[in-house]
Amino acid sequence: MSRPRASERKPPWLRTFVPKSSPLVVTVCEGCGLYVIEDRESVWESWDYGCVEGDDLTVAIILGRQLTRVTWLPSVGHPLLRSTFGSRGIMPDGQYLARHMCHLARISVKPFTPPKRDRPPGKPWGGPKLSKQEIAEFKRIWNMPYSQLKHEKTPTNKVGQGDEFQALF
């Protein structure tokens, strides 16, 4: 049996959206010849590759198309699809994929853009500054055996960081 031929060009951003390590697979629909994203993690489902958000989300709800929420996993570099139930679970700031319906137009062909990182890689966090006394106390407690640690009393003094107060434990 031969593979179905695609009736369209494969969008280049799909290679980064669905890498080889992902449980998602980009295939060609046998019925209409369009590229679809198949979720092969549990139940095999086909989704159109366009990112549904904003006004397209309203169109999808009006047309009654089933949606799945795209959750980007930065640690592994690929998305995870989470089912929504009707209009429940749909948030206006989310990104979704619409269920593939053969021979019907896609709701969207907008490429998926992963969320921006909170900070550029390689830059320091810039969190609270610790004094040498606090670092020494942390190291002492960190290196203490558990049997000794459970008999240790919690210190009553609090260490201040400007207007904030932090307890050591």
Short mmCIF file of C-alpha atoms in Angstrom, two decimals:
data_model
loop_
_atom_site.label_atom_id
_atom_site.label_comp_id
_atom_site.label_asym_id
_atom_site.label_seq_id
_atom_site.Cartn_x
_atom_site.Cartn_y
_atom_site.Cartn_z
CA MET A 1 0.00 0.00 0.00
CA SER A 2 1.43 3.36 -0.99
CA ARG A 3 1.47 6.50 1.06
CA PRO A 4 -1.10 9.18 0.31
CA ARG A 5 0.24 12.18 -1.64
CA ALA A 6 0.03 15.59 -0.07
CA SER A 7 -2.02 18.15 -1.95
CA GLU A 8 -0.14 21.03 -0.29
CA ARG A 9 3.36 22.01 0.75
CA LYS A 10 4.43 21.11 4.26
CA PRO A 11 4.90 24.25 6.39
CA PRO A 12 8.55 24.52 7.52
CA TRP A 13 7.63 25.44 11.12
CA LEU A 14 6.05 21.99 11.63
CA ARG A 15 9.54 20.45 11.89
CA THR A 16 10.30 22.53 15.00
CA PHE A 17 6.78 22.17 16.41
CA VAL A 18 6.79 18.36 16.12
CA PRO A 19 10.36 17.02 16.51
CA LYS A 20 11.18 13.32 16.20
CA SER A 21 11.19 12.88 20.00
CA SER A 22 7.54 13.96 20.25
CA PRO A 23 4.58 11.57 20.54
CA LEU A 24 2.94 13.74 17.87
CA VAL A 25 3.41 12.86 14.19
CA VAL A 26 2.89 14.98 11.08
CA THR A 27 1.19 12.87 8.39
CA VAL A 28 -0.94 13.29 5.29
CA CYS A 29 -4.68 12.64 5.67
CA GLU A 30 -5.71 9.71 3.48
CA GLY A 31 -9.10 11.28 2.73
CA CYS A 32 -8.23 14.80 1.64
CA GLY A 33 -4.43 14.87 1.24
CA LEU A 34 -3.84 17.70 3.72
CA TYR A 35 -1.13 17.66 6.38
CA VAL A 36 -2.43 16.87 9.86
CA ILE A 37 -0.88 16.40 13.29
CA GLU A 38 -1.67 13.01 14.79
CA ASP A 39 -1.55 12.51 18.53
CA ARG A 40 -0.45 8.91 19.01
CA GLU A 41 0.01 9.02 22.76
CA SER A 42 -3.21 7.23 23.77
CA VAL A 43 -6.16 7.44 21.36
CA TRP A 44 -5.01 8.39 17.87
CA GLU A 45 -6.56 11.72 16.95
CA SER A 46 -5.95 14.00 13.96
CA TRP A 47 -5.69 17.77 14.32
CA ASP A 48 -5.29 20.56 11.77
CA TYR A 49 -1.87 22.16 12.08
CA GLY A 50 -3.00 25.82 12.27
CA CYS A 51 -2.83 27.48 15.68
CA VAL A 52 -6.32 28.56 16.77
CA GLU A 53 -6.32 31.64 19.01
CA GLY A 54 -8.02 35.04 19.27
CA ASP A 55 -10.80 35.56 16.70
CA ASP A 56 -10.20 32.09 15.23
CA LEU A 57 -11.11 30.66 18.63
CA THR A 58 -14.53 32.31 18.40
CA VAL A 59 -15.03 30.86 14.90
CA ALA A 60 -14.10 27.36 16.11
CA ILE A 61 -16.58 27.56 19.00
CA ILE A 62 -19.38 28.80 16.72
CA LEU A 63 -18.69 26.00 14.21
CA GLY A 64 -18.65 23.44 17.02
CA ARG A 65 -15.15 22.16 16.22
CA GLN A 66 -13.46 20.13 18.91
CA LEU A 67 -10.28 21.79 20.21
CA THR A 68 -7.20 20.61 22.04
CA ARG A 69 -5.02 22.92 24.11
CA VAL A 70 -1.34 23.16 23.16
CA THR A 71 0.95 23.19 26.19
CA TRP A 72 4.58 23.85 25.33
CA LEU A 73 7.12 21.81 27.31
CA PRO A 74 10.36 23.82 27.22
CA SER A 75 12.29 21.10 29.06
CA VAL A 76 11.78 18.58 26.25
CA GLY A 77 11.23 21.01 23.36
CA HIS A 78 7.90 19.76 22.08
CA PRO A 79 4.21 20.41 22.74
CA LEU A 80 1.72 18.38 24.72
CA LEU A 81 -1.94 18.29 23.68
CA ARG A 82 -4.63 18.47 26.36
CA SER A 83 -8.29 17.81 25.57
CA THR A 84 -10.98 20.37 26.20
CA PHE A 85 -14.62 19.48 26.72
CA GLY A 86 -16.82 21.69 24.57
CA SER A 87 -16.32 25.30 25.57
CA ARG A 88 -15.16 24.25 29.05
CA GLY A 89 -11.45 24.47 29.56
CA ILE A 90 -11.03 27.04 26.79
CA MET A 91 -9.26 30.22 27.83
CA PRO A 92 -8.94 33.27 25.58
CA ASP A 93 -5.16 33.46 26.09
CA GLY A 94 -4.54 29.81 25.15
CA GLN A 95 -3.36 28.26 21.90
CA TYR A 96 -5.33 25.38 20.41
CA LEU A 97 -5.48 22.98 17.50
CA ALA A 98 -8.82 22.20 15.83
CA ARG A 99 -9.98 18.63 15.11
CA HIS A 100 -9.32 17.67 11.49
CA MET A 101 -12.50 17.26 9.45
CA CYS A 102 -11.86 15.85 5.97
CA HIS A 103 -12.78 18.11 3.05
CA LEU A 104 -13.62 21.06 5.35
CA ALA A 105 -11.56 24.24 5.45
CA ARG A 106 -9.12 24.71 8.30
CA ILE A 107 -10.04 27.23 10.95
CA SER A 108 -6.51 28.64 10.95
CA VAL A 109 -3.16 28.16 9.24
CA LYS A 110 -1.29 30.41 11.69
CA PRO A 111 2.05 28.91 12.77
CA PHE A 112 2.56 28.02 16.42
CA THR A 113 5.04 30.19 18.28
CA PRO A 114 6.45 28.80 21.53
CA PRO A 115 6.09 31.10 24.55
CA LYS A 116 8.92 33.52 25.20
CA ARG A 117 11.36 32.59 27.92
CA ASP A 118 11.20 34.60 31.13
CA ARG A 119 14.87 35.44 30.84
CA PRO A 120 17.52 34.84 28.18
CA PRO A 121 19.65 31.75 28.76
CA GLY A 122 23.01 32.27 30.41
CA LYS A 123 22.00 35.36 32.35
CA PRO A 124 21.99 35.24 36.15
CA TRP A 125 18.69 35.03 37.97
CA GLY A 126 19.23 38.22 39.94
CA GLY A 127 17.22 37.00 42.93
CA PRO A 128 17.74 37.93 46.59
CA LYS A 129 21.31 38.49 47.69
CA LEU A 130 22.41 36.31 50.60
CA SER A 131 24.96 37.30 53.21
CA LYS A 132 27.99 35.15 54.00
CA GLN A 133 26.35 34.17 57.31
CA GLU A 134 23.22 32.93 55.50
CA ILE A 135 25.28 30.96 52.97
CA ALA A 136 27.35 29.40 55.77
CA GLU A 137 24.15 28.43 57.66
CA PHE A 138 22.67 26.92 54.50
CA LYS A 139 25.82 24.86 53.84
CA ARG A 140 25.89 23.68 57.46
CA ILE A 141 22.27 22.50 57.31
CA TRP A 142 22.62 21.04 53.81
CA ASN A 143 25.60 18.88 54.79
CA MET A 144 24.04 17.75 58.11
CA PRO A 145 22.93 14.08 58.27
CA TYR A 146 19.17 13.61 58.46
CA SER A 147 19.37 11.82 61.82
CA GLN A 148 21.01 14.89 63.32
CA LEU A 149 18.83 17.36 61.39
CA LYS A 150 15.53 16.05 62.79
CA HIS A 151 16.77 16.85 66.33
CA GLU A 152 17.90 20.35 65.33
CA LYS A 153 15.75 23.20 66.64
CA THR A 154 14.25 25.67 64.20
CA PRO A 155 15.90 29.06 64.66
CA THR A 156 13.63 31.80 65.94
CA ASN A 157 15.57 34.67 64.40
CA LYS A 158 14.57 35.77 60.94
CA VAL A 159 16.92 37.06 58.30
CA GLY A 160 15.85 40.31 56.62
CA GLN A 161 16.14 41.12 52.93
CA GLY A 162 15.31 44.82 52.78
CA ASP A 163 11.60 45.13 53.65
CA GLU A 164 11.02 41.37 53.33
CA PHE A 165 11.72 38.78 56.00
CA GLN A 166 12.75 35.24 55.27
CA ALA A 167 12.94 32.36 57.70
CA LEU A 168 15.86 30.03 57.27
CA PHE A 169 13.52 27.03 57.44
#
